[in-house]
PDB file of C-alpha atoms in Angstrom:
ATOM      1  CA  UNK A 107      28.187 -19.252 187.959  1.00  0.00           C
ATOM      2  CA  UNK A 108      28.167 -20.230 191.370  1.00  0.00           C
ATOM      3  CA  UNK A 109      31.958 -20.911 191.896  1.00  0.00           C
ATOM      4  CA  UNK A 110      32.017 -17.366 190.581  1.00  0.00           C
ATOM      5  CA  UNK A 111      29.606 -15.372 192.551  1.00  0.00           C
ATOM      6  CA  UNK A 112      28.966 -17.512 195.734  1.00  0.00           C
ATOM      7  CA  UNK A 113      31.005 -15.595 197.862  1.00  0.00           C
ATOM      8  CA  UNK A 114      29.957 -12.196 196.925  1.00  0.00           C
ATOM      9  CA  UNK A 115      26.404 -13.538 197.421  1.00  0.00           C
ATOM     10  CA  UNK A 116      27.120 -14.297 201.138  1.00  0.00           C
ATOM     11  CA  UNK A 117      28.885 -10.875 201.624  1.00  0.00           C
ATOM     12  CA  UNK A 118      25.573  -9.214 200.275  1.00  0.00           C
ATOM     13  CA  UNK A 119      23.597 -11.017 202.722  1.00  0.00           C
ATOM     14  CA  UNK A 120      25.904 -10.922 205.268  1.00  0.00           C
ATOM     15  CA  UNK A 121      26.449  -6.977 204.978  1.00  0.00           C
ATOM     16  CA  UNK A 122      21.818  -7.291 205.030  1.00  0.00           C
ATOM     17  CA  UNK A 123      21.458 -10.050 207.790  1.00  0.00           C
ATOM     18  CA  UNK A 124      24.196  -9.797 209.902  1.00  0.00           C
ATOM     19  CA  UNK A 125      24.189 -13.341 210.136  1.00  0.00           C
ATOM     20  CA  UNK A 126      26.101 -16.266 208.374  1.00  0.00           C
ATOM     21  CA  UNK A 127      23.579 -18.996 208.536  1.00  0.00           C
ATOM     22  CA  UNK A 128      20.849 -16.327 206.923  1.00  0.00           C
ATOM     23  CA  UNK A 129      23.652 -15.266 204.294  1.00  0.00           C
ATOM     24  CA  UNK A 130      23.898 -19.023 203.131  1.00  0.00           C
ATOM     25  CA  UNK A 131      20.174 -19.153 203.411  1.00  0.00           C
ATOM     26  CA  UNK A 132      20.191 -16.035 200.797  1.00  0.00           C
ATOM     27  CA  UNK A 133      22.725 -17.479 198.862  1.00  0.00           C
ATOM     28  CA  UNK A 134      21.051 -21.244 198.440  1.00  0.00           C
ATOM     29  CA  UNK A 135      17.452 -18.967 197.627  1.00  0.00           C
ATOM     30  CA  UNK A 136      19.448 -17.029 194.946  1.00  0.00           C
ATOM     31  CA  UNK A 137      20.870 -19.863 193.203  1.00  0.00           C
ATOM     32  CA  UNK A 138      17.922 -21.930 193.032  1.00  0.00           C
ATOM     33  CA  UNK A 139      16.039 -18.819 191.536  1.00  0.00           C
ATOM     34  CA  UNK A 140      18.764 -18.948 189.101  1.00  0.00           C
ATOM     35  CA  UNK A 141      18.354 -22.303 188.342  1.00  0.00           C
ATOM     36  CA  UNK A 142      14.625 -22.564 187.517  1.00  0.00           C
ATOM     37  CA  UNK A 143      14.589 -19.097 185.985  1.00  0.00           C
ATOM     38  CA  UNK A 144      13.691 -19.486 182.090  1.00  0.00           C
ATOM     39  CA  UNK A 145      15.165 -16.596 180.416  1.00  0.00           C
ATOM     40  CA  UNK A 146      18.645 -16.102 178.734  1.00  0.00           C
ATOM     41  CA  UNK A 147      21.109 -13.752 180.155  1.00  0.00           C
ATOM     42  CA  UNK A 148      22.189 -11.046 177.726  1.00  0.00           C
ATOM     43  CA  UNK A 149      26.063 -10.943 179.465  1.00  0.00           C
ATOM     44  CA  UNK A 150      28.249 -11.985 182.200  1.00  0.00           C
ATOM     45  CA  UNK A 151      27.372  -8.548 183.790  1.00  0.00           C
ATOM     46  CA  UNK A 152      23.722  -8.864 182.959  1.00  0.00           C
ATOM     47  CA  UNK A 153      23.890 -12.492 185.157  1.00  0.00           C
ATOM     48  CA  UNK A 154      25.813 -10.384 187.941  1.00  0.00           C
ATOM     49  CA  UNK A 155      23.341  -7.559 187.944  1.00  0.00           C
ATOM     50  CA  UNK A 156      20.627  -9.845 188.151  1.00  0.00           C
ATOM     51  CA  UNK A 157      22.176 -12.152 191.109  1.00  0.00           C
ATOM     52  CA  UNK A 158      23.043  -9.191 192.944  1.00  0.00           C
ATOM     53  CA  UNK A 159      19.172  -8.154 192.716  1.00  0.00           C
ATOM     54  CA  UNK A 160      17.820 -11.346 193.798  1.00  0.00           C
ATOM     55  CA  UNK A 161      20.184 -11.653 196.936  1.00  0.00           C
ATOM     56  CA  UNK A 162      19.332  -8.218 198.083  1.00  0.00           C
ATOM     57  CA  UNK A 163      15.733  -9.040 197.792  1.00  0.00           C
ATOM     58  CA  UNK A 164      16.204 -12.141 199.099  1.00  0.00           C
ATOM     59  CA  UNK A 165      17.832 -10.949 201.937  1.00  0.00           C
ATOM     60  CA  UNK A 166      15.359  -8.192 202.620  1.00  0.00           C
ATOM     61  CA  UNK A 167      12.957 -11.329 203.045  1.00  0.00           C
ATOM     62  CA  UNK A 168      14.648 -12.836 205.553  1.00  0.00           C
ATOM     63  CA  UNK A 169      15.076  -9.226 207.000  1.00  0.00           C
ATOM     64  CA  UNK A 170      11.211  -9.038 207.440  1.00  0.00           C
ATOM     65  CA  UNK A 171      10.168 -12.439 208.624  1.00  0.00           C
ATOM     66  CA  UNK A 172       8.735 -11.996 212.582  1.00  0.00           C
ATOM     67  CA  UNK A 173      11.145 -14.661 213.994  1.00  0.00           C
ATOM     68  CA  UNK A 174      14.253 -13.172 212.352  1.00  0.00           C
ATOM     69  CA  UNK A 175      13.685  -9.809 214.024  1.00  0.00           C
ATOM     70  CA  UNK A 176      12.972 -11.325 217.536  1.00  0.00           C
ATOM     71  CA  UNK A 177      16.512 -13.638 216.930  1.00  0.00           C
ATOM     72  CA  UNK A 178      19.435 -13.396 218.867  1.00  0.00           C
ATOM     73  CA  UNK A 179      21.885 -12.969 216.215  1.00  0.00           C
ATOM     74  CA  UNK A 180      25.087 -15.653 217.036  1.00  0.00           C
ATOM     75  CA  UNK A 181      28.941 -14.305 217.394  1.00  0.00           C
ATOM     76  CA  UNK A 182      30.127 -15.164 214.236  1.00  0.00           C
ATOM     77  CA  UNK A 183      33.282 -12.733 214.295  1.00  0.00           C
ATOM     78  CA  UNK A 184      35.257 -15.448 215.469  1.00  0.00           C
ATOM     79  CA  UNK A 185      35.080 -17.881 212.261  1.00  0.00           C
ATOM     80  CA  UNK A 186      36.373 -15.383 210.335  1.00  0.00           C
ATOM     81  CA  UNK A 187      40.106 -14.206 209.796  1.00  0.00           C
ATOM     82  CA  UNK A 188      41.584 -11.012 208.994  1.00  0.00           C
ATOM     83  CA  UNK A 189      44.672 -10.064 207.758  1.00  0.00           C
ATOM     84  CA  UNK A 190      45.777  -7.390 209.988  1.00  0.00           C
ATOM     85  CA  UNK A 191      43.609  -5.336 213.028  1.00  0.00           C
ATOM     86  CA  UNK A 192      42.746  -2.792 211.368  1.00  0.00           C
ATOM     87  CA  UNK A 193      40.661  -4.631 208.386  1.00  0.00           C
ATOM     88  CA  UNK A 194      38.498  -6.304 211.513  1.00  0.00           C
ATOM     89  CA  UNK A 195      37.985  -3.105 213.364  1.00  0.00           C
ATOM     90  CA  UNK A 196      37.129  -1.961 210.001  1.00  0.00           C
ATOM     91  CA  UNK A 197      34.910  -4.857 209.364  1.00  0.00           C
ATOM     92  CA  UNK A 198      33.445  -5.017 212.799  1.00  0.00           C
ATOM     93  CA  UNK A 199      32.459  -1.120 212.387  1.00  0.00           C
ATOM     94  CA  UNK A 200      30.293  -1.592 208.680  1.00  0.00           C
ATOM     95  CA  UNK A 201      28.632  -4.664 210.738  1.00  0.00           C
ATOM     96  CA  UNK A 202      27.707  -2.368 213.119  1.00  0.00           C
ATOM     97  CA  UNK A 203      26.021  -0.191 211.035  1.00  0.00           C
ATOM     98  CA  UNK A 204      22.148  -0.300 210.457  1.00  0.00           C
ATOM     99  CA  UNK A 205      21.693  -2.468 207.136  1.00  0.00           C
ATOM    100  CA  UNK A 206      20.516   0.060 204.932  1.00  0.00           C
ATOM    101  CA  UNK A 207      23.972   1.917 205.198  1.00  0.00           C
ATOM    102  CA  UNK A 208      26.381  -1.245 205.099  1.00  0.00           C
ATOM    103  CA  UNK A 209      25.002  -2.757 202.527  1.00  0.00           C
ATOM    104  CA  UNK A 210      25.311   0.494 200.519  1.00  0.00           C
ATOM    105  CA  UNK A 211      29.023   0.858 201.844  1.00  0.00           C
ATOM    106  CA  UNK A 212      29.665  -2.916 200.502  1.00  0.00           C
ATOM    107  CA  UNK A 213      28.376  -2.415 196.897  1.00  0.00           C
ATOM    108  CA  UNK A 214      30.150   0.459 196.383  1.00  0.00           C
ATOM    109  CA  UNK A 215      33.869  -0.113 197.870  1.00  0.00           C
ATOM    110  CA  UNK A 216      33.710  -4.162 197.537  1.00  0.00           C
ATOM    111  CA  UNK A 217      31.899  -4.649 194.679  1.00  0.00           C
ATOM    112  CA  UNK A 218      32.990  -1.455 193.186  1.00  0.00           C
ATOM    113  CA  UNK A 219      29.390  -0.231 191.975  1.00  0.00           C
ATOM    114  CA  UNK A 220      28.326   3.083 190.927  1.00  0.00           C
ATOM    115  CA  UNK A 221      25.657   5.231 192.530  1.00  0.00           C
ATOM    116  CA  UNK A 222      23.435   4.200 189.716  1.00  0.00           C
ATOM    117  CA  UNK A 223      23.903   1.012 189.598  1.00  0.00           C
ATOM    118  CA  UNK A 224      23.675   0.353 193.532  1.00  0.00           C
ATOM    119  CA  UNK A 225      20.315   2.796 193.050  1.00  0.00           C
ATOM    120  CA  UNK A 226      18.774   0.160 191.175  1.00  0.00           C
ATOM    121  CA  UNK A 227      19.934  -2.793 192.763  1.00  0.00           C
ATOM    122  CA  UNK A 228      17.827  -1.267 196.035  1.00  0.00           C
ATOM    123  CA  UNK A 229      15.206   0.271 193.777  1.00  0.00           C
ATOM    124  CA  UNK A 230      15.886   4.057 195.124  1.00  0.00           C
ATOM    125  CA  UNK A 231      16.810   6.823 194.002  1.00  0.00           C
ATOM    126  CA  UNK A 232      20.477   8.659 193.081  1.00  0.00           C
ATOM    127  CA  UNK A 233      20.465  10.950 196.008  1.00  0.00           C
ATOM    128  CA  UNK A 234      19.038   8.230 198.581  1.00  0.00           C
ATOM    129  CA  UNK A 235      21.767   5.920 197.851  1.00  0.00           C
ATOM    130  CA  UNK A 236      24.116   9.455 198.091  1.00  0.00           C
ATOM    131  CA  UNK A 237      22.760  10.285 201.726  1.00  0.00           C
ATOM    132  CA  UNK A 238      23.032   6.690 202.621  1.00  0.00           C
ATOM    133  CA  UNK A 239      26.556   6.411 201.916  1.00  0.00           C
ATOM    134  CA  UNK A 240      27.292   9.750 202.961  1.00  0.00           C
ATOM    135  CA  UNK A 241      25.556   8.878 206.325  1.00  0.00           C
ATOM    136  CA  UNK A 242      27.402   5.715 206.883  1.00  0.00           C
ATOM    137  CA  UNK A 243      30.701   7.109 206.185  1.00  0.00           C
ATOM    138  CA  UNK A 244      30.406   9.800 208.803  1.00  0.00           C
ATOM    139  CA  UNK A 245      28.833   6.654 211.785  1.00  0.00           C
ATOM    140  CA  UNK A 246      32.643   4.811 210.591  1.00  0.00           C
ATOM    141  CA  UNK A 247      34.525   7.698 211.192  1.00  0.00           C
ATOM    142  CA  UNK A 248      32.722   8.197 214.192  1.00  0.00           C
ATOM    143  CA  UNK A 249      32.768   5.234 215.266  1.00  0.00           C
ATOM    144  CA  UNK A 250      36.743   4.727 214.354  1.00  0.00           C
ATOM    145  CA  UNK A 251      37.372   7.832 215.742  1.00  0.00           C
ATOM    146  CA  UNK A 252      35.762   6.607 219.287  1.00  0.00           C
ATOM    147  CA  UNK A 253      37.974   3.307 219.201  1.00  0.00           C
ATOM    148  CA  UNK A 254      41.261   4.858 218.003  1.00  0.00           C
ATOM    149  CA  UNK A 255      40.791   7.303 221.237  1.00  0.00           C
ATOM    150  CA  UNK A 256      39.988   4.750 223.571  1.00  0.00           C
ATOM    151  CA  UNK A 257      42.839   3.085 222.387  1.00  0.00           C
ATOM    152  CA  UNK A 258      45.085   6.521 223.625  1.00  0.00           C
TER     153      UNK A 258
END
């Protein structure tokens, strides 16, 4: 289970936190949840579901905690490679956003949820997770939009 979701688990905290050390902090909480949790998972997608929820939780703990909000948050872009420019611009731009629209973005085009399904993962409702995703697409192209004309 962990080989299998790990990294997933850090992008969902990561997309949250904005911050690798508090993603692997999310991802060591989620896993020992797992571990001492006493209940049988129906299916492999019931274990996902259920991960998924934890981590988001998780990392909406972290999110709250007084000393995370008055951290400076490290540059982290550096540690991690990209295959061409335009996937970091791309990632660089969802980092950017305000973490109640990248982490929508992320479940939905990287983890390839539905509206539904990403509504109950955050505990909202249809249209909230709609707006939110409809919101965040229009900051990207915005924001895309700015860099590809500064780049003129």
């Amino acid at each position: 289970v962990i080989a299998t979701y790990k990294d997933r688990i850090f992008a969902i905290g990561l997309s949250i936190l904005k911050n690798p050390n508090d993603a692997d902090d999310v991802v060591q909480e989620t896993f020992l949840k797992y571990h001492t949790y006493k209940k049988d998972f129906e299916s492999k997608e019931h274990i996902q579901s259920w991960l998924y929820k934890v981590a988001i939780n998780k990392a909406k703990d972290i999110q709250r905690k007084f000393w995370r909000r008055k951290q400076v948050l490290i540059d982290y872009m550096a540690t991690i490679s990209f295959d061409t420019p335009q996937d970091e611009e791309l990632f660089q731009a969802v980092m950017a956003l305000p973490s109640k629209y990248s982490i929508v973005i992320h479940l939905y085009y990287y983890e390839d949820y539905s509206i539904k399904e990403i509504a109950q993962q955050l505990k909202l409702n249809e249209g909230n997770v709609k707006v939110r995703l409809s919101r965040a697409r229009q900051l990207l192209k915005k924001q895309l939009k700015e860099n590809w004309n500064d780049e003129e």
